[in-house]
CSV table of C-alpha atoms in Angstrom, one decimal:
chain,number,residue,atom,x,y,z
Z,1,MET,CA,-25.9,32.7,23.3
Z,2,ARG,CA,-24.2,30.9,26.2
Z,3,SER,CA,-20.5,31.6,26.5
Z,4,ASN,CA,-19.5,27.9,26.9
Z,5,TRP,CA,-21.1,26.5,23.8
Z,6,ARG,CA,-21.5,27.9,20.3
Z,7,TYR,CA,-22.9,26.3,17.1
Z,8,TRP,CA,-22.8,27.9,13.6
Z,9,THR,CA,-24.5,26.4,10.7
Z,10,PRO,CA,-24.0,28.6,7.6
Z,11,LYS,CA,-26.6,27.7,5.0
Z,12,SER,CA,-26.0,30.4,2.5
Z,13,ASP,CA,-23.4,33.0,1.5
Z,14,PRO,CA,-24.8,35.8,3.7
Z,15,ALA,CA,-24.9,33.5,6.7
Z,16,LEU,CA,-21.3,32.5,6.0
Z,17,ILE,CA,-20.3,36.1,5.9
Z,18,GLN,CA,-22.2,36.8,9.1
Z,19,ALA,CA,-20.4,33.8,10.8
Z,20,SER,CA,-17.0,35.2,9.7
Z,21,SER,CA,-17.9,38.6,10.9
Z,22,TRP,CA,-19.0,37.2,14.3
Z,23,ILE,CA,-15.6,35.5,14.6
Z,24,GLY,CA,-13.9,38.8,13.8
Z,25,SER,CA,-15.7,40.6,16.5
Z,26,ALA,CA,-15.1,37.7,19.0
Z,27,GLN,CA,-11.4,37.9,18.4
Z,28,ARG,CA,-11.3,41.4,19.7
Z,29,GLY,CA,-12.0,40.4,23.3
Z,30,ASP,CA,-14.2,37.4,23.7
Z,31,ALA,CA,-13.6,35.1,26.7
Z,32,ASP,CA,-12.8,31.4,26.5
Z,33,ILE,CA,-15.6,29.1,25.3
Z,34,GLY,CA,-16.1,25.5,26.2
Z,35,SER,CA,-17.3,23.9,22.8
Z,36,LEU,CA,-17.5,25.2,19.3
Z,37,ASN,CA,-19.2,23.6,16.3
Z,38,ILE,CA,-18.9,25.1,12.8
Z,39,SER,CA,-21.0,22.9,10.5
Z,40,MET,CA,-22.1,23.7,7.0
Z,41,SER,CA,-25.1,21.9,5.5
Z,42,SER,CA,-24.9,20.2,2.1
Z,43,ARG,CA,-26.7,23.2,0.5
Z,44,SER,CA,-23.6,25.2,1.5
Z,45,SER,CA,-21.6,23.2,-1.0
Z,46,LEU,CA,-22.7,25.7,-3.6
Z,47,VAL,CA,-20.7,28.3,-1.7
Z,48,TYR,CA,-16.9,28.3,-2.0
Z,49,THR,CA,-15.2,28.6,1.3
Z,50,SER,CA,-11.6,29.8,0.9
Z,51,GLN,CA,-8.7,28.2,2.6
Z,52,GLU,CA,-7.9,31.6,4.2
Z,53,LYS,CA,-11.3,31.8,5.8
Z,54,VAL,CA,-11.0,28.2,7.1
Z,55,ASN,CA,-7.6,29.0,8.5
Z,56,GLY,CA,-9.1,32.0,10.3
Z,57,TRP,CA,-11.7,29.8,12.0
Z,58,LEU,CA,-9.0,27.4,13.0
Z,59,ARG,CA,-6.8,30.1,14.6
Z,60,TYR,CA,-9.8,31.5,16.5
Z,61,ALA,CA,-10.8,28.0,17.8
Z,62,MET,CA,-7.3,27.0,18.9
Z,63,GLN,CA,-7.0,30.2,20.9
Z,64,ARG,CA,-10.4,30.2,22.6
Z,65,VAL,CA,-11.9,26.7,22.8
Z,66,VAL,CA,-11.0,24.7,25.9
Z,67,LYS,CA,-13.2,21.5,25.6
Z,68,SER,CA,-14.3,20.4,22.1
Z,69,PHE,CA,-14.1,21.8,18.6
Z,70,ARG,CA,-15.8,20.4,15.5
Z,71,LEU,CA,-15.4,21.7,11.9
Z,72,ASP,CA,-17.6,20.0,9.2
Z,73,LEU,CA,-17.3,21.4,5.7
Z,74,PRO,CA,-18.7,19.7,2.6
Z,75,ASN,CA,-16.9,19.4,-0.7
Z,76,PRO,CA,-17.9,22.1,-3.2
Z,77,ARG,CA,-20.8,20.9,-5.4
Z,78,HIS,CA,-18.8,21.1,-8.6
Z,79,ILE,CA,-16.2,18.8,-7.1
Z,80,MET,CA,-18.5,16.3,-5.5
Z,81,PHE,CA,-19.8,15.1,-8.9
Z,82,ARG,CA,-16.6,15.1,-10.8
Z,83,PRO,CA,-14.9,11.7,-11.6
Z,84,TRP,CA,-12.6,10.4,-8.9
Z,85,PRO,CA,-10.0,11.6,-7.8
Z,86,PRO,CA,-11.5,15.0,-6.9
Z,87,LEU,CA,-10.1,18.2,-8.3
Z,88,ARG,CA,-7.4,19.9,-6.3
Z,89,VAL,CA,-8.2,23.5,-5.5
Z,90,ASP,CA,-5.2,25.8,-5.9
Z,91,GLY,CA,-4.2,28.1,-3.1
Z,92,PRO,CA,-2.7,27.8,0.4
Z,93,ALA,CA,-3.0,24.7,2.5
Z,94,VAL,CA,-5.5,24.5,5.4
Z,95,VAL,CA,-3.0,24.6,8.3
Z,96,LEU,CA,-3.6,23.4,11.9
Z,97,PRO,CA,-2.2,26.1,14.2
Z,98,ASP,CA,0.8,25.4,16.4
Z,99,ARG,CA,-1.1,25.3,19.6
Z,100,GLY,CA,-4.5,24.2,20.8
Z,101,ARG,CA,-6.2,24.1,24.3
Z,102,MET,CA,-9.1,21.8,23.7
Z,103,THR,CA,-9.5,18.1,24.7
Z,104,SER,CA,-11.4,17.0,21.5
Z,105,ILE,CA,-11.0,17.9,17.8
Z,106,GLU,CA,-13.2,16.7,15.0
Z,107,MET,CA,-12.4,17.9,11.5
Z,108,PHE,CA,-14.3,17.0,8.3
Z,109,LEU,CA,-12.6,18.8,5.5
Z,110,PRO,CA,-13.2,19.2,1.8
Z,111,SER,CA,-10.9,16.7,0.1
Z,112,CYS,CA,-9.9,19.2,-2.5
Z,113,TYR,CA,-7.9,21.3,0.0
Z,114,SER,CA,-4.3,20.4,0.9
Z,115,PHE,CA,-4.0,19.9,4.7
Z,116,GLN,CA,-0.9,20.7,6.7
Z,117,LEU,CA,-0.1,19.9,10.3
Z,118,PRO,CA,1.9,22.3,12.6
Z,119,VAL,CA,5.4,23.2,11.4
Z,120,ALA,CA,7.0,24.7,14.6
Z,121,ALA,CA,9.1,22.4,16.8
Z,122,SER,CA,7.3,24.0,19.8
Z,123,ALA,CA,3.8,22.9,18.6
Z,124,LYS,CA,1.7,21.6,21.4
Z,125,TYR,CA,-1.8,20.2,22.0
Z,126,GLU,CA,-1.2,19.2,25.6
Z,127,ALA,CA,-4.8,18.6,26.6
Z,128,LEU,CA,-6.0,16.8,23.4
Z,129,THR,CA,-7.4,13.3,24.2
Z,130,ASP,CA,-9.6,12.7,21.1
Z,131,LEU,CA,-8.8,13.4,17.5
Z,132,THR,CA,-11.0,12.7,14.5
Z,133,LEU,CA,-9.7,13.6,11.0
Z,134,CYS,CA,-11.8,12.9,7.9
Z,135,SER,CA,-11.2,13.7,4.2
Z,136,ALA,CA,-7.9,15.4,4.9
Z,137,SER,CA,-5.7,15.4,1.8
Z,138,PHE,CA,-1.9,15.4,1.9
Z,139,PHE,CA,-1.4,16.1,-1.8
Z,140,ASP,CA,2.4,16.3,-1.5
Z,141,GLY,CA,2.9,13.2,0.6
Z,142,GLU,CA,2.5,13.4,4.3
Z,143,SER,CA,3.3,17.1,4.4
Z,144,SER,CA,2.5,20.0,2.1
Z,145,ALA,CA,5.2,22.0,0.3
Z,146,GLY,CA,5.4,24.1,3.5
Z,147,GLY,CA,7.1,21.3,5.3
Z,148,GLY,CA,4.5,20.5,8.0
Z,149,ARG,CA,4.8,17.5,10.4
Z,150,THR,CA,3.8,14.1,9.3
Z,151,LEU,CA,0.6,12.8,10.7
Z,152,GLY,CA,2.5,10.0,12.5
Z,153,ASP,CA,4.9,12.5,14.1
Z,154,PHE,CA,2.0,14.8,15.2
Z,155,VAL,CA,0.1,12.1,17.1
Z,156,SER,CA,3.2,10.3,18.4
Z,157,SER,CA,5.4,13.1,19.6
Z,158,SER,CA,5.2,15.5,22.5
Z,159,CYS,CA,2.6,17.5,20.4
Z,160,CYS,CA,-0.2,15.3,21.8
Z,161,PRO,CA,1.1,13.7,25.0
Z,162,ARG,CA,-2.4,12.8,26.3
Z,163,LEU,CA,-4.0,11.4,23.1
Z,164,ARG,CA,-6.2,8.4,23.8
Z,165,LYS,CA,-8.5,8.1,20.8
Z,166,LEU,CA,-7.6,8.5,17.1
Z,167,GLU,CA,-10.1,8.1,14.2
Z,168,ILE,CA,-8.9,8.6,10.6
Z,169,SER,CA,-11.1,8.2,7.6
Z,170,SER,CA,-11.0,9.1,3.9
Z,171,ILE,CA,-7.4,10.2,4.0
Z,172,LYS,CA,-5.7,10.9,0.6
Z,173,GLY,CA,-2.1,11.2,-0.3
Z,174,LEU,CA,-0.8,9.4,2.8
Z,175,ALA,CA,1.6,6.6,1.8
Z,176,GLN,CA,3.0,5.7,5.3
Z,177,LEU,CA,1.7,6.1,8.8
Z,178,ALA,CA,4.0,5.2,11.7
Z,179,ILE,CA,2.5,5.8,15.2
Z,180,ARG,CA,4.4,5.5,18.5
Z,181,SER,CA,2.2,6.4,21.5
Z,182,GLU,CA,2.3,5.4,25.1
Z,183,THR,CA,-1.2,6.8,25.8
Z,184,LEU,CA,-3.3,5.8,22.7
Z,185,GLU,CA,-6.1,3.4,23.7
Z,186,ARG,CA,-8.4,3.4,20.6
Z,187,PHE,CA,-7.4,3.5,16.9
Z,188,GLU,CA,-9.8,3.5,14.0
Z,189,LEU,CA,-8.8,3.6,10.3
Z,190,GLU,CA,-11.2,3.7,7.4
Z,191,SER,CA,-10.7,4.4,3.7
Z,192,ALA,CA,-7.0,5.2,3.2
Z,193,ASN,CA,-6.5,4.0,-0.3
Z,194,ASP,CA,-3.1,5.6,-0.8
Z,195,LEU,CA,-1.7,4.1,2.4
Z,196,ARG,CA,1.0,1.4,1.8
Z,197,VAL,CA,2.5,1.0,5.3
Z,198,LEU,CA,0.8,1.2,8.6
Z,199,ASP,CA,3.0,0.6,11.6
Z,200,VAL,CA,1.5,1.2,15.1
Z,201,THR,CA,3.3,0.6,18.4
Z,202,ALA,CA,1.0,1.6,21.3
Z,203,PRO,CA,1.5,-0.5,24.5
Z,204,ASN,CA,-1.9,0.6,26.0
Z,205,LEU,CA,-4.0,0.2,22.8
Z,206,ARG,CA,-7.2,-1.6,23.7
Z,207,VAL,CA,-9.5,-1.2,20.6
Z,208,LEU,CA,-8.3,-1.6,17.0
Z,209,GLU,CA,-10.6,-1.0,14.1
Z,210,LEU,CA,-9.6,-1.4,10.4
Z,211,HIS,CA,-12.3,-1.1,7.8
Z,212,ASP,CA,-12.3,-3.1,4.5
Z,213,ASP,CA,-11.1,-0.4,2.2
Z,214,CYS,CA,-8.0,0.7,4.1
Z,215,PHE,CA,-5.7,-0.4,1.3
Z,216,ASP,CA,-5.6,-0.8,-2.4
Z,217,ASP,CA,-5.9,-4.5,-3.2
Z,218,GLU,CA,-3.4,-4.4,-6.0
Z,219,SER,CA,-0.6,-3.0,-4.0
Z,220,ASN,CA,2.0,-4.6,-1.7
Z,221,ASN,CA,0.7,-3.2,1.6
Z,222,LYS,CA,1.8,-3.9,5.2
Z,223,ILE,CA,0.0,-3.6,8.5
Z,224,ARG,CA,1.9,-4.0,11.8
Z,225,ILE,CA,0.3,-3.5,15.2
Z,226,VAL,CA,2.1,-3.9,18.5
Z,227,SER,CA,0.2,-3.6,21.8
Z,228,PHE,CA,0.2,-5.4,25.2
Z,229,ARG,CA,-3.4,-4.7,26.3
Z,230,LEU,CA,-5.4,-5.2,23.1
Z,231,GLN,CA,-9.0,-6.3,24.1
Z,232,GLU,CA,-11.1,-5.7,21.0
Z,233,ILE,CA,-10.5,-6.0,17.3
Z,234,ARG,CA,-12.8,-5.0,14.5
Z,235,ILE,CA,-11.7,-5.8,11.0
Z,236,ARG,CA,-13.5,-5.9,7.6
Z,237,HIS,CA,-11.1,-7.6,5.3
Z,238,GLU,CA,-11.9,-8.8,1.8
Z,239,SER,CA,-11.1,-12.5,1.0
Z,240,ARG,CA,-8.7,-11.7,-1.8
Z,241,ARG,CA,-6.3,-9.9,0.5
Z,242,ARG,CA,-3.2,-11.8,1.6
Z,243,ARG,CA,-3.2,-12.6,5.3
Z,244,SER,CA,0.6,-12.2,5.5
Z,245,ASP,CA,0.1,-8.5,5.0
Z,246,LEU,CA,-1.4,-8.2,8.5
Z,247,VAL,CA,0.7,-8.7,11.6
Z,248,ILE,CA,-0.7,-8.1,15.1
Z,249,HIS,CA,1.5,-9.0,18.0
Z,250,ASN,CA,0.3,-10.1,21.5
Z,251,LEU,CA,-3.2,-11.3,20.8
Z,252,THR,CA,-3.6,-13.3,24.1
Z,253,SER,CA,-5.5,-10.5,25.8
Z,254,VAL,CA,-8.2,-10.1,23.1
Z,255,CYS,CA,-11.6,-11.0,24.3
Z,256,ARG,CA,-13.9,-9.5,21.6
Z,257,LEU,CA,-13.8,-9.8,17.8
Z,258,ASP,CA,-15.9,-8.2,15.1
Z,259,LEU,CA,-15.1,-9.9,11.8
Z,260,GLU,CA,-16.0,-10.7,8.2
Z,261,LEU,CA,-15.8,-14.4,7.4
Z,262,ASN,CA,-15.9,-15.7,3.8
Z,263,MET,CA,-17.0,-19.3,3.4
Z,264,HIS,CA,-18.1,-21.6,0.5
Z,265,GLY,CA,-20.1,-24.2,2.4
Z,266,GLN,CA,-17.5,-25.8,4.8
Z,267,TYR,CA,-14.5,-24.3,3.0
Z,268,TYR,CA,-12.5,-21.1,3.3
Z,269,VAL,CA,-9.2,-19.8,1.9
Z,270,ARG,CA,-6.6,-20.3,4.5
Z,271,SER,CA,-4.0,-17.7,3.2
Z,272,THR,CA,-6.6,-14.9,3.0
Z,273,GLY,CA,-8.9,-15.7,5.8
Z,274,VAL,CA,-8.0,-12.9,8.2
Z,275,GLY,CA,-11.1,-13.5,10.3
Z,276,PHE,CA,-10.3,-17.2,10.8
Z,277,TRP,CA,-6.7,-16.4,11.5
Z,278,LEU,CA,-7.7,-14.1,14.3
Z,279,LEU,CA,-10.1,-16.6,15.8
Z,280,GLU,CA,-7.3,-19.1,15.9
Z,281,LYS,CA,-4.7,-16.7,17.3
Z,282,CYS,CA,-6.9,-15.1,20.0
Z,283,PRO,CA,-7.1,-17.8,22.7
Z,284,SER,CA,-9.1,-15.7,25.2
Z,285,VAL,CA,-11.8,-14.4,22.8
Z,286,GLU,CA,-15.3,-15.0,24.3
Z,287,HIS,CA,-17.6,-12.8,22.2
Z,288,VAL,CA,-17.6,-12.7,18.4
Z,289,ARG,CA,-19.6,-10.6,16.0
Z,290,VAL,CA,-19.6,-12.1,12.6
Z,291,TRP,CA,-20.6,-10.9,9.1
Z,292,LEU,CA,-20.8,-14.1,7.2
Z,293,ASP,CA,-20.2,-13.7,3.4
Z,294,HIS,CA,-20.4,-16.3,0.6
Z,295,LEU,CA,-17.1,-17.1,-1.0
Z,296,ARG,CA,-18.2,-17.3,-4.6
Z,297,SER,CA,-15.2,-19.3,-5.9
Z,298,PRO,CA,-15.9,-23.0,-6.0
Z,299,PRO,CA,-14.0,-25.2,-3.5
Z,300,SER,CA,-10.9,-26.9,-4.9
Z,301,SER,CA,-7.5,-27.8,-3.6
Z,302,VAL,CA,-6.1,-24.5,-5.0
Z,303,ILE,CA,-7.6,-21.2,-6.1
Z,304,GLU,CA,-5.1,-18.9,-7.7
Z,305,GLY,CA,-2.4,-20.5,-5.5
Z,306,ASP,CA,-4.3,-20.2,-2.2
Z,307,THR,CA,-4.9,-23.3,-0.1
Z,308,ILE,CA,-8.5,-24.2,0.7
Z,309,ALA,CA,-9.3,-25.4,4.2
Z,310,ASP,CA,-12.1,-27.7,5.2
Z,311,PHE,CA,-13.8,-26.9,8.6
Z,312,THR,CA,-15.3,-30.4,9.0
Z,313,LEU,CA,-12.1,-32.4,8.9
Z,314,GLU,CA,-11.2,-34.3,12.1
Z,315,GLY,CA,-8.4,-32.8,14.1
Z,316,VAL,CA,-9.1,-29.2,13.2
Z,317,ALA,CA,-8.5,-27.0,16.3
Z,318,PRO,CA,-11.7,-25.6,17.8
Z,319,PHE,CA,-12.4,-22.0,18.8
Z,320,ALA,CA,-12.5,-23.2,22.4
Z,321,SER,CA,-13.1,-19.9,24.3
Z,322,VAL,CA,-16.0,-18.5,22.2
Z,323,ARG,CA,-19.1,-18.3,24.4
Z,324,SER,CA,-21.4,-16.0,22.5
Z,325,MET,CA,-21.8,-15.1,18.8
Z,326,ASP,CA,-23.8,-12.5,16.9
Z,327,MET,CA,-24.0,-13.5,13.2
Z,328,THR,CA,-25.4,-11.6,10.3
Z,329,VAL,CA,-25.8,-13.1,6.8
Z,330,ARG,CA,-27.3,-12.0,3.6
Z,331,ALA,CA,-29.3,-15.1,2.5
Z,332,HIS,CA,-29.5,-14.1,-1.2
Z,333,GLN,CA,-25.7,-14.2,-1.5
Z,334,PHE,CA,-25.6,-18.0,-0.8
Z,335,GLN,CA,-26.4,-20.5,-3.5
Z,336,ASP,CA,-27.1,-24.2,-3.6
Z,337,TYR,CA,-27.9,-24.5,0.1
Z,338,GLN,CA,-24.5,-23.3,1.1
Z,339,LEU,CA,-25.9,-21.1,3.8
Z,340,VAL,CA,-26.9,-24.0,6.1
Z,341,THR,CA,-23.6,-25.8,5.4
Z,342,SER,CA,-21.5,-22.7,6.2
Z,343,ILE,CA,-23.3,-22.0,9.5
Z,344,PHE,CA,-23.2,-25.6,10.6
Z,345,ALA,CA,-19.4,-25.9,9.8
Z,346,LEU,CA,-18.7,-22.7,11.7
Z,347,LEU,CA,-20.6,-23.8,14.8
Z,348,LEU,CA,-18.7,-27.1,14.8
Z,349,ARG,CA,-15.6,-25.1,15.7
Z,350,CYS,CA,-17.3,-23.5,18.8
Z,351,PRO,CA,-17.9,-26.3,21.2
Z,352,ARG,CA,-18.5,-24.0,24.2
Z,353,LEU,CA,-20.9,-21.7,22.6
Z,354,ARG,CA,-23.7,-20.7,25.0
Z,355,LEU,CA,-25.4,-17.8,23.2
Z,356,LEU,CA,-26.1,-17.5,19.4
Z,357,ARG,CA,-28.0,-14.8,17.6
Z,358,ILE,CA,-28.4,-15.1,13.8
Z,359,ASN,CA,-29.7,-12.2,11.8
Z,360,ILE,CA,-30.6,-13.6,8.3
Z,361,LYS,CA,-31.3,-10.9,5.7
Z,362,ASP,CA,-32.5,-10.9,2.2
Z,363,ASP,CA,-33.2,-7.9,0.0
Z,364,THR,CA,-36.3,-6.7,1.9
Z,365,THR,CA,-36.6,-8.7,5.1
Z,366,SER,CA,-34.5,-9.9,8.0
Z,367,TRP,CA,-35.1,-12.7,10.4
Z,368,LEU,CA,-33.6,-12.8,13.9
Z,369,PHE,CA,-33.0,-16.1,15.6
Z,370,PRO,CA,-31.8,-15.9,19.2
Z,371,MET,CA,-30.5,-19.2,20.5
Z,372,GLU,CA,-29.4,-19.8,24.1
Z,373,ASN,CA,-27.7,-22.6,26.1
Z,374,THR,CA,-26.0,-24.0,23.0
Z,375,THR,CA,-24.0,-27.1,23.6
Z,376,ASN,CA,-21.8,-28.3,20.8
Z,377,THR,CA,-24.2,-28.3,17.8
Z,378,GLN,CA,-27.3,-28.7,19.9
Z,379,SER,CA,-29.3,-25.6,20.7
Z,380,THR,CA,-32.7,-24.6,22.1
Z,381,ARG,CA,-34.9,-23.3,19.4
Z,382,GLY,CA,-35.4,-19.6,19.2
Z,383,ARG,CA,-38.5,-18.0,17.7
Z,384,GLY,CA,-37.7,-16.1,14.5
Z,385,ARG,CA,-38.7,-12.4,14.5
Z,386,ARG,CA,-39.3,-10.7,11.3
Z,387,HIS,CA,-38.0,-7.2,10.6
Z,388,ARG,CA,-38.8,-4.9,7.7
Z,389,GLU,CA,-35.9,-2.9,6.5
């Protein structure tokens, strides 16, 4: 086995024991290694991996690995099929050691384990540039009973002075996340249902991605993003969310958007239309990727107190900078010829559109219509290509 790359895939209890024994022997004098990947297959979910054993793997990796470390552990099978939320396993927390030497960390943890970040004030991950954290559970708030750092403090402070990319998904027990980082360039958040407040100040942030289920719809949640170099935003945002819950400063530099738009023919809900709000507030955006969904509520002047806007009214400001658009729609969601009306109304707002690709899907088939040299609502005809899914 080469000294600069190692990959363990325990598939059964004997293999798991063998991997742990290998680490034990390696700790007695092995040289530094470049990359280490500890990955357990789904069949290993029948095998219980103790927190003590996981902590031993983490201590070894933080001491020896100098490039990238990946730990991928499935939920135990008896927990995977229990009703949500998952059962918490008693025992010590899985603890990230105080120091690490690698540039990249990816951790996919069983959600039943409590996770704790370094406690010591001297904790340092000086070389770390990329951090991916999935399924970590902070059962006692942001820190466990042991008093570990908050996640926001860990990624913001001198612990990670070179962090450029942060991906967080399926986090539990995290009510607030405040990030202050001069180096962060890419931030992705997906599935953080317990999160109530997200506050990010990152002057050099270039890519922001927030997936649809970041927040519980019934709670009063707040998102605040401050950056001076933001170039790309990807947001999946359900129409029933209040737009006022999302505040993003300094949108003038954004040139690419990836959005979900909800329309009922030519209408949309102004107070919850996050995608349309971003299109209006990003004056430099040139490329837009759109997932067009059907707003099932019938158009009226008011729906549950939300004002309905009409795209076809005269005087409505255009999306003047948009030059290209990739659109995906599920045709079976639209009723009463609303699909054509919705697409037509949207294109009316893009007078300088030059390239349009429409991917129309139903349950079994998709049609792709590329259209180039679009001027106002006139476009050259593209030949539809049929794709089986």
